[in-house]
Coordinates of C-alpha atoms in Angstrom, one line a residue:
X19 CA -5.1 28.6 -1.6
X20 CA -3.1 31.4 -2.9
X21 CA 0.5 31.5 -2.9
X22 CA 2.2 33.6 -0.2
X23 CA 3.5 37.1 -1.4
X24 CA 7.3 37.4 -0.9
X25 CA 7.0 40.3 1.6
X26 CA 5.4 37.6 3.9
X27 CA 7.9 34.8 3.1
X28 CA 9.1 33.4 6.5
X29 CA 13.0 33.0 6.0
X30 CA 15.3 30.2 8.1
X31 CA 19.1 29.6 8.2
X32 CA 20.5 26.2 8.1
X33 CA 24.2 24.4 7.7
X34 CA 22.5 21.7 5.3
X35 CA 19.3 21.4 3.4
X36 CA 18.4 17.7 2.6
X37 CA 15.8 17.0 -0.1
X38 CA 13.8 13.7 0.3
X39 CA 12.0 12.0 2.9
X40 CA 13.0 8.4 2.5
X41 CA 15.4 6.2 3.9
X42 CA 18.4 8.1 2.5
X43 CA 16.8 11.4 3.5
X44 CA 16.2 10.4 7.1
X45 CA 19.5 8.6 7.6
X46 CA 21.3 11.6 6.2
X47 CA 19.3 13.9 8.6
X48 CA 20.2 11.6 11.2
X49 CA 24.1 11.9 10.7
X50 CA 24.0 15.5 10.2
X51 CA 22.2 16.1 13.4
X52 CA 24.6 13.9 15.4
X53 CA 27.5 15.8 13.9
X54 CA 26.2 19.3 15.2
X55 CA 24.9 20.5 11.6
X56 CA 21.9 22.9 11.7
X57 CA 19.5 20.8 9.2
X58 CA 16.2 20.9 7.4
X59 CA 14.8 18.3 5.8
X60 CA 12.3 18.9 3.0
X61 CA 9.8 16.3 1.9
X62 CA 7.1 16.7 -0.9
X63 CA 5.0 13.9 0.3
X64 CA 4.6 11.5 3.5
X65 CA 7.8 10.1 4.7
X66 CA 8.7 7.2 3.0
X67 CA 5.9 7.5 0.5
X68 CA 8.3 6.9 -2.6
X69 CA 10.6 4.3 -3.1
X70 CA 11.1 3.1 0.5
X71 CA 7.3 1.9 1.0
X72 CA 7.1 0.6 -2.3
X73 CA 10.3 -1.7 -1.7
X74 CA 10.6 -5.0 -0.5
X75 CA 11.6 -4.2 2.9
X76 CA 15.1 -5.7 2.9
X77 CA 18.8 -4.7 3.3
X78 CA 20.1 -5.5 -0.2
X79 CA 23.6 -6.3 0.1
X80 CA 24.2 -7.4 -3.3
X81 CA 23.6 -11.3 -3.5
X82 CA 27.4 -11.2 -3.4
X83 CA 27.8 -9.3 -7.1
X84 CA 29.1 -5.8 -5.5
X85 CA 32.2 -7.3 -3.5
X86 CA 32.4 -7.4 0.5
X87 CA 31.4 -3.9 1.5
X88 CA 27.9 -4.1 1.4
X89 CA 27.6 -7.5 3.2
X90 CA 30.1 -6.5 5.9
X91 CA 28.0 -2.9 6.1
X92 CA 25.0 -4.8 6.6
X93 CA 25.8 -7.0 9.4
X94 CA 28.4 -4.6 11.1
X95 CA 26.7 -1.2 11.0
X96 CA 23.1 -1.6 9.8
X97 CA 21.9 -4.2 11.4
X98 CA 22.8 -3.5 14.4
X99 CA 21.7 0.1 14.4
X100 CA 18.3 -1.1 13.5
X101 CA 18.3 -3.6 16.7
X102 CA 19.2 -0.5 18.6
X103 CA 16.1 1.4 17.5
X104 CA 13.9 -1.6 18.9
X105 CA 13.2 -3.0 15.3
X106 CA 12.6 -7.0 14.8
X107 CA 14.5 -8.3 11.6
X108 CA 13.6 -11.3 9.5
X109 CA 17.3 -12.9 9.1
X110 CA 16.5 -16.1 7.4
X111 CA 17.4 -15.3 3.8
X112 CA 18.6 -17.9 1.4
X113 CA 20.3 -17.6 -2.3
X114 CA 19.6 -20.3 -4.8
X115 CA 22.3 -20.0 -7.5
X116 CA 22.4 -21.2 -11.2
X117 CA 24.4 -24.0 -11.6
X118 CA 28.2 -23.2 -11.7
X119 CA 27.6 -20.2 -10.2
X120 CA 30.5 -18.7 -8.1
X121 CA 29.0 -18.3 -4.6
X122 CA 30.7 -15.8 -2.1
X123 CA 33.7 -17.9 0.0
X124 CA 32.5 -18.6 3.1
X125 CA 29.1 -18.6 2.6
X126 CA 27.1 -21.2 4.5
X127 CA 25.1 -24.0 3.1
X128 CA 21.1 -23.2 3.7
X129 CA 18.2 -25.7 3.4
X130 CA 14.3 -24.4 2.9
X131 CA 11.5 -25.0 5.3
X132 CA 8.5 -26.9 4.5
X133 CA 6.4 -25.8 1.8
X134 CA 9.2 -24.9 -0.9
X135 CA 10.0 -27.6 -3.2
X136 CA 13.7 -29.1 -2.2
X137 CA 14.4 -30.0 -5.9
X138 CA 14.3 -26.1 -6.2
X139 CA 17.3 -25.5 -3.6
X140 CA 20.4 -27.3 -5.1
X141 CA 23.4 -25.3 -4.1
X142 CA 21.4 -22.7 -1.6
X143 CA 23.2 -20.7 0.7
X144 CA 22.6 -18.3 3.6
X145 CA 22.6 -14.7 3.3
X146 CA 24.0 -12.1 5.3
X147 CA 20.7 -9.9 4.6
X148 CA 17.4 -9.1 6.7
X149 CA 14.3 -7.8 6.4
X150 CA 12.8 -5.0 7.8
X151 CA 9.3 -3.6 8.9
X152 CA 9.2 -0.9 6.5
X153 CA 7.0 1.4 8.3
X154 CA 8.3 1.2 11.7
X155 CA 11.8 2.1 10.3
X156 CA 10.6 5.3 8.8
X157 CA 9.0 6.1 12.3
X158 CA 12.3 5.0 14.2
X159 CA 14.3 7.2 12.0
X160 CA 11.7 10.3 11.8
X161 CA 11.2 10.1 15.9
X162 CA 12.3 13.2 17.6
X163 CA 13.2 15.4 14.1
X164 CA 9.8 16.6 12.9
X165 CA 11.0 19.7 14.1
X166 CA 13.3 19.7 11.6
X167 CA 10.9 18.8 8.4
X168 CA 9.2 20.7 6.1
X169 CA 6.7 19.2 3.9
X170 CA 6.3 20.7 0.4
X171 CA 8.2 21.7 -2.9
X172 CA 11.5 22.5 -2.6
X173 CA 13.0 25.1 -5.2
X174 CA 16.9 25.5 -4.8
X175 CA 18.5 29.1 -5.7
X176 CA 21.2 28.3 -8.1
X177 CA 23.8 30.5 -9.1
X178 CA 25.6 28.6 -11.5
X179 CA 27.9 26.8 -9.0
X180 CA 26.4 27.1 -5.7
X181 CA 23.0 26.8 -4.1
X182 CA 22.6 29.6 -1.3
X183 CA 19.0 29.0 -0.6
X184 CA 16.3 26.5 -0.9
X185 CA 12.2 28.0 -1.2
X186 CA 9.8 25.7 0.2
X187 CA 6.2 26.1 -0.5
X188 CA 4.7 24.2 2.2
X189 CA 1.9 21.6 1.2
X190 CA -0.6 22.3 3.8
X191 CA -0.5 26.3 3.6
X192 CA 0.7 27.0 0.4
X193 CA 3.0 29.7 2.1
X194 CA 6.6 29.8 1.5
X195 CA 10.0 29.6 3.6
X196 CA 13.0 30.5 2.5
X197 CA 16.0 28.6 4.0
X198 CA 19.6 30.0 3.4
X199 CA 22.2 27.2 3.3
X200 CA 25.8 26.0 2.9
X201 CA 25.1 23.3 1.1
X202 CA 22.6 21.0 -0.1
X203 CA 22.2 17.3 0.1
X204 CA 19.7 15.8 -2.8
X205 CA 18.2 12.4 -1.5
X206 CA 15.3 12.4 -3.1
X207 CA 14.8 9.0 -4.6
X208 CA 13.0 9.2 -7.8
X209 CA 12.8 13.0 -7.9
X210 CA 16.5 13.4 -7.5
X211 CA 17.5 12.8 -11.1
X212 CA 14.7 15.6 -12.1
X213 CA 16.3 18.2 -9.2
X214 CA 19.8 17.6 -10.4
X215 CA 19.2 18.1 -14.0
X216 CA 17.3 21.3 -13.5
X217 CA 20.7 22.2 -11.7
X218 CA 23.1 20.8 -14.2
X219 CA 22.0 19.2 -16.9
X220 CA 22.0 16.0 -18.3
X221 CA 25.9 15.1 -17.3
X222 CA 27.5 12.0 -17.5
X223 CA 27.3 11.8 -13.5
X224 CA 23.4 12.3 -13.7
X225 CA 23.0 9.8 -16.2
X226 CA 24.3 6.7 -14.2
X227 CA 20.9 7.4 -12.3
X228 CA 18.8 4.6 -13.9
X229 CA 14.9 3.8 -12.9
X230 CA 13.7 0.4 -13.8
X231 CA 10.0 -0.7 -13.2
X232 CA 9.1 -3.7 -10.3
X233 CA 6.5 -5.7 -10.2
X234 CA 5.4 -6.6 -6.9
X235 CA 3.0 -9.5 -5.9
X236 CA 2.0 -9.4 -2.1
X237 CA 0.8 -12.2 -0.2
X238 CA -0.3 -12.3 3.2
X239 CA -1.6 -15.5 5.7
X240 CA -2.1 -16.0 9.3
X241 CA 1.1 -16.5 11.2
X242 CA 2.5 -20.2 10.6
X243 CA 0.5 -20.5 7.3
X244 CA 3.6 -19.1 5.2
X245 CA 7.2 -19.5 6.0
X246 CA 9.2 -16.5 7.1
X247 CA 12.2 -17.4 4.9
X248 CA 13.2 -14.9 2.3
X249 CA 14.6 -16.5 -0.8
X250 CA 16.6 -15.4 -4.2
X251 CA 15.7 -17.9 -6.7
X252 CA 17.8 -17.0 -9.2
X253 CA 17.4 -19.9 -11.7
X254 CA 13.7 -18.8 -11.1
X255 CA 14.4 -15.3 -11.7
X256 CA 12.5 -14.3 -8.6
X257 CA 13.0 -12.7 -5.1
X258 CA 10.8 -13.3 -2.2
X259 CA 11.2 -10.9 0.5
X260 CA 9.3 -12.3 4.2
X261 CA 8.3 -10.4 6.8
X262 CA 7.0 -12.0 10.2
X263 CA 4.4 -9.2 11.4
X264 CA 2.0 -9.0 14.4
X265 CA -1.0 -9.9 12.4
X266 CA 0.2 -12.4 10.1
X267 CA 2.9 -13.0 7.1
X268 CA 3.4 -11.1 4.2
X269 CA 5.6 -12.2 1.1
X270 CA 6.6 -9.2 -1.2
X271 CA 7.3 -11.3 -4.5
X272 CA 8.7 -9.9 -7.8
X273 CA 10.3 -11.2 -11.0
X274 CA 14.2 -10.7 -11.1
X275 CA 15.2 -8.4 -13.4
X276 CA 19.0 -7.0 -14.0
X277 CA 18.5 -5.5 -17.5
X278 CA 15.2 -4.2 -18.8
X279 CA 13.9 -1.0 -20.0
X280 CA 15.0 2.3 -18.0
X281 CA 12.7 5.1 -17.3
X282 CA 13.8 9.0 -17.1
X283 CA 11.1 11.2 -15.6
X284 CA 9.4 8.8 -13.4
X285 CA 6.7 9.9 -10.6
X286 CA 8.2 11.2 -7.2
X287 CA 6.0 8.8 -5.2
X288 CA 7.6 6.0 -7.1
X289 CA 4.4 4.5 -8.5
X290 CA 4.3 2.6 -11.9
X291 CA 1.8 0.7 -14.0
X292 CA 1.2 -3.1 -13.4
X293 CA 2.4 -5.3 -15.8
X294 CA 0.2 -8.2 -16.0
X295 CA 2.7 -10.4 -18.0
X296 CA 5.5 -9.6 -15.4
X297 CA 2.7 -10.4 -12.7
X298 CA 1.8 -14.0 -14.0
X299 CA 5.5 -14.5 -14.4
X300 CA 6.3 -13.9 -11.0
X301 CA 3.3 -16.3 -9.9
X302 CA 4.5 -18.8 -12.3
X303 CA 8.0 -19.0 -10.6
X304 CA 6.5 -18.9 -7.1
X305 CA 4.5 -22.0 -7.9
X306 CA 7.6 -23.7 -8.9
X307 CA 9.2 -22.6 -5.4
X308 CA 6.1 -23.5 -3.6
X309 CA 4.1 -25.9 -5.2
X310 CA 1.3 -25.7 -2.3
X311 CA 0.4 -22.4 -2.8
X312 CA -3.6 -23.1 -3.0
X313 CA -3.6 -24.9 -0.3
X314 CA -2.6 -21.9 2.2
X315 CA -5.3 -21.2 4.7
X316 CA -6.5 -17.6 4.8
X317 CA -4.2 -17.0 2.0
X318 CA -5.0 -13.1 0.0
X319 CA -3.0 -11.8 -3.0
X320 CA -2.5 -8.5 -4.2
X321 CA 0.0 -6.6 -6.7
X322 CA 1.1 -3.1 -7.3
X323 CA 4.2 -1.9 -9.2
X324 CA 6.6 0.9 -8.4
X325 CA 10.4 2.2 -9.9
X326 CA 13.8 1.2 -8.3
X327 CA 17.1 3.2 -8.5
X328 CA 20.2 1.9 -9.9
X329 CA 23.5 3.4 -10.1
X330 CA 24.7 2.1 -13.5
X331 CA 23.5 -1.3 -14.3
X332 CA 23.8 -3.2 -11.2
X333 CA 21.4 -3.1 -8.0
X334 CA 22.6 -2.6 -4.6
X335 CA 25.3 0.3 -5.6
X336 CA 25.2 3.3 -3.6
X337 CA 26.5 6.9 -4.9
X338 CA 27.3 9.6 -2.6
X339 CA 29.1 12.5 -4.5
X340 CA 29.8 16.2 -4.9
X341 CA 27.9 17.0 -7.9
X342 CA 29.9 18.0 -11.0
X343 CA 29.8 21.5 -11.7
X344 CA 28.6 22.7 -8.1
X345 CA 30.5 23.8 -4.9
X346 CA 28.4 22.6 -2.5
X347 CA 25.5 20.0 -3.9
X348 CA 26.0 16.4 -2.9
X349 CA 24.0 13.7 -4.5
X350 CA 23.1 10.9 -2.0
X351 CA 21.2 8.0 -3.8
X352 CA 20.4 4.6 -2.5
X353 CA 20.0 1.3 -4.4
X354 CA 19.2 -1.3 -1.9
X355 CA 18.8 -0.2 1.6
X356 CA 22.7 -0.7 2.9
X357 CA 23.6 2.0 0.7
X358 CA 22.0 5.0 2.6
X359 CA 24.4 4.2 6.0
X360 CA 27.6 4.2 3.7
X361 CA 26.5 7.3 2.1
X362 CA 26.0 9.0 5.1
X363 CA 29.5 8.5 6.0
X364 CA 30.6 9.7 2.7
X365 CA 28.5 12.7 3.2
X366 CA 29.9 13.5 6.3
X367 CA 33.2 13.2 4.8
X368 CA 32.5 15.3 2.0
X369 CA 30.7 18.2 3.5
X370 CA 33.7 18.5 6.4
X371 CA 35.9 20.7 4.3
X372 CA 32.5 22.9 3.0
X373 CA 30.7 23.6 6.2
X374 CA 31.5 24.3 9.6
X375 CA 28.7 22.7 11.9
X376 CA 27.1 25.6 13.9
X377 CA 26.1 23.2 16.8
X378 CA 22.6 25.2 16.9
X379 CA 19.0 24.6 15.5
X380 CA 17.5 27.8 15.0
X381 CA 13.7 28.4 14.5
X382 CA 12.3 26.5 11.4
X383 CA 9.1 28.0 10.3
X384 CA 6.2 25.2 9.2
X385 CA 8.2 22.5 10.6
X386 CA 6.2 19.6 11.2
X387 CA 3.1 21.0 9.5
X388 CA 1.3 18.2 7.9
X389 CA 4.5 15.8 8.0
X390 CA 3.1 12.6 8.4
X391 CA 4.8 8.7 8.0
X392 CA 3.2 7.3 4.9
X393 CA 1.5 3.8 4.6
X394 CA 3.0 0.8 3.0
X395 CA 1.4 0.4 -0.3
X396 CA -1.0 -2.8 0.6
X397 CA -2.4 -0.7 3.2
X398 CA -3.3 2.4 1.1
X399 CA -6.8 3.0 -0.7
X400 CA -7.1 1.4 -3.7
X401 CA -5.1 -1.8 -3.1
X402 CA -7.0 -4.7 -3.7
X403 CA -6.8 -8.1 -1.9
X404 CA -8.5 -11.2 -3.4
X405 CA -8.4 -14.8 -2.4
X406 CA -6.3 -17.2 -4.6
X407 CA -9.6 -18.3 -6.4
X408 CA -10.4 -14.9 -7.1
X409 CA -6.5 -14.1 -8.1
X410 CA -6.8 -16.8 -10.5
X411 CA -9.7 -15.7 -12.2
X412 CA -8.5 -12.3 -12.4
X413 CA -4.8 -13.3 -13.6
X414 CA -5.9 -16.3 -16.2
X415 CA -2.4 -17.0 -17.7
X416 CA -1.4 -18.3 -14.5
X417 CA -1.0 -22.2 -14.9
X418 CA -1.1 -24.8 -12.2
X419 CA -2.4 -22.7 -9.7
X420 CA -5.5 -24.4 -8.9

């Protein structure tokens, strides 16, 4: 469809424009609306369709590496908020540290349920983390706010210091909407670094944003066939996030990798190529942790890969800052999923001196058109579920899985 002519371009006015339709963008939108700011959120794809729905679906508080702030925020702020929104959380999280690892003071000892190898669980402790239903969370955060959401490509108008407007080419119609704004929040997940580089270049602040590839092995079985305990098994280099769902139990399993190569320009939808060697590594670790996997009734297995976003070299580090060299651009980036709520508080503190809330929401042309909540990856076309026997034939490097 041809682009709209400039003379036909619709216009709107907002206090703040948020770019990004994942968890961080939606949490930011909710926080801004509650404070009386007039807002528009722009998402290039389905809501949650990037990192959010590629993730394990857990509130990562850093496994004790990042200090007490994240665990406290998860337990005191985020989990009560999600429960208030009617979401069921999985609270059984266990950390298996390596020998001699300094665990967090006061962490309770934990045991693993039947099926896990007890010899792997020496020194296990309970974590204050939780698993959350990924798609229902996106639905809950977007409920009632579709009239503030535009689907399309956002182009900020940049004068070298400020963003005065954002032009959105709508995905469904090709028409353009220009939104004048007093501040811009960049919360676009894997697309954030690209947006910031176009504005201010490759500054040290922007270079702190790192992307790393994550391999995900998905397993599902009828309820009761797999435990619903989630495990961070450090000696095995394995992370297992368990989800108890109405139609069964789903595990998201990935090899744990704090280092590894970083990637700069990654797809906005966070999709990556599967690395067969890492998939085999994840399965080998899983078989050590849960030796009887081949005997699980109704077991299905599949895999995909995505990208996670780190700030520096540590996972679970939030970042919410005024972008260097700008007067009104805020970067709000999660790493793990406690950060968005912490960032929302910081974002309001940053914007307070810059923008007075107008306490009115003017019309937003094109809002809600083509705006949908995305599907989790394993529900999307092209994802292949296999039986365990089919999985072993497709991945011959897995040993001891028969």
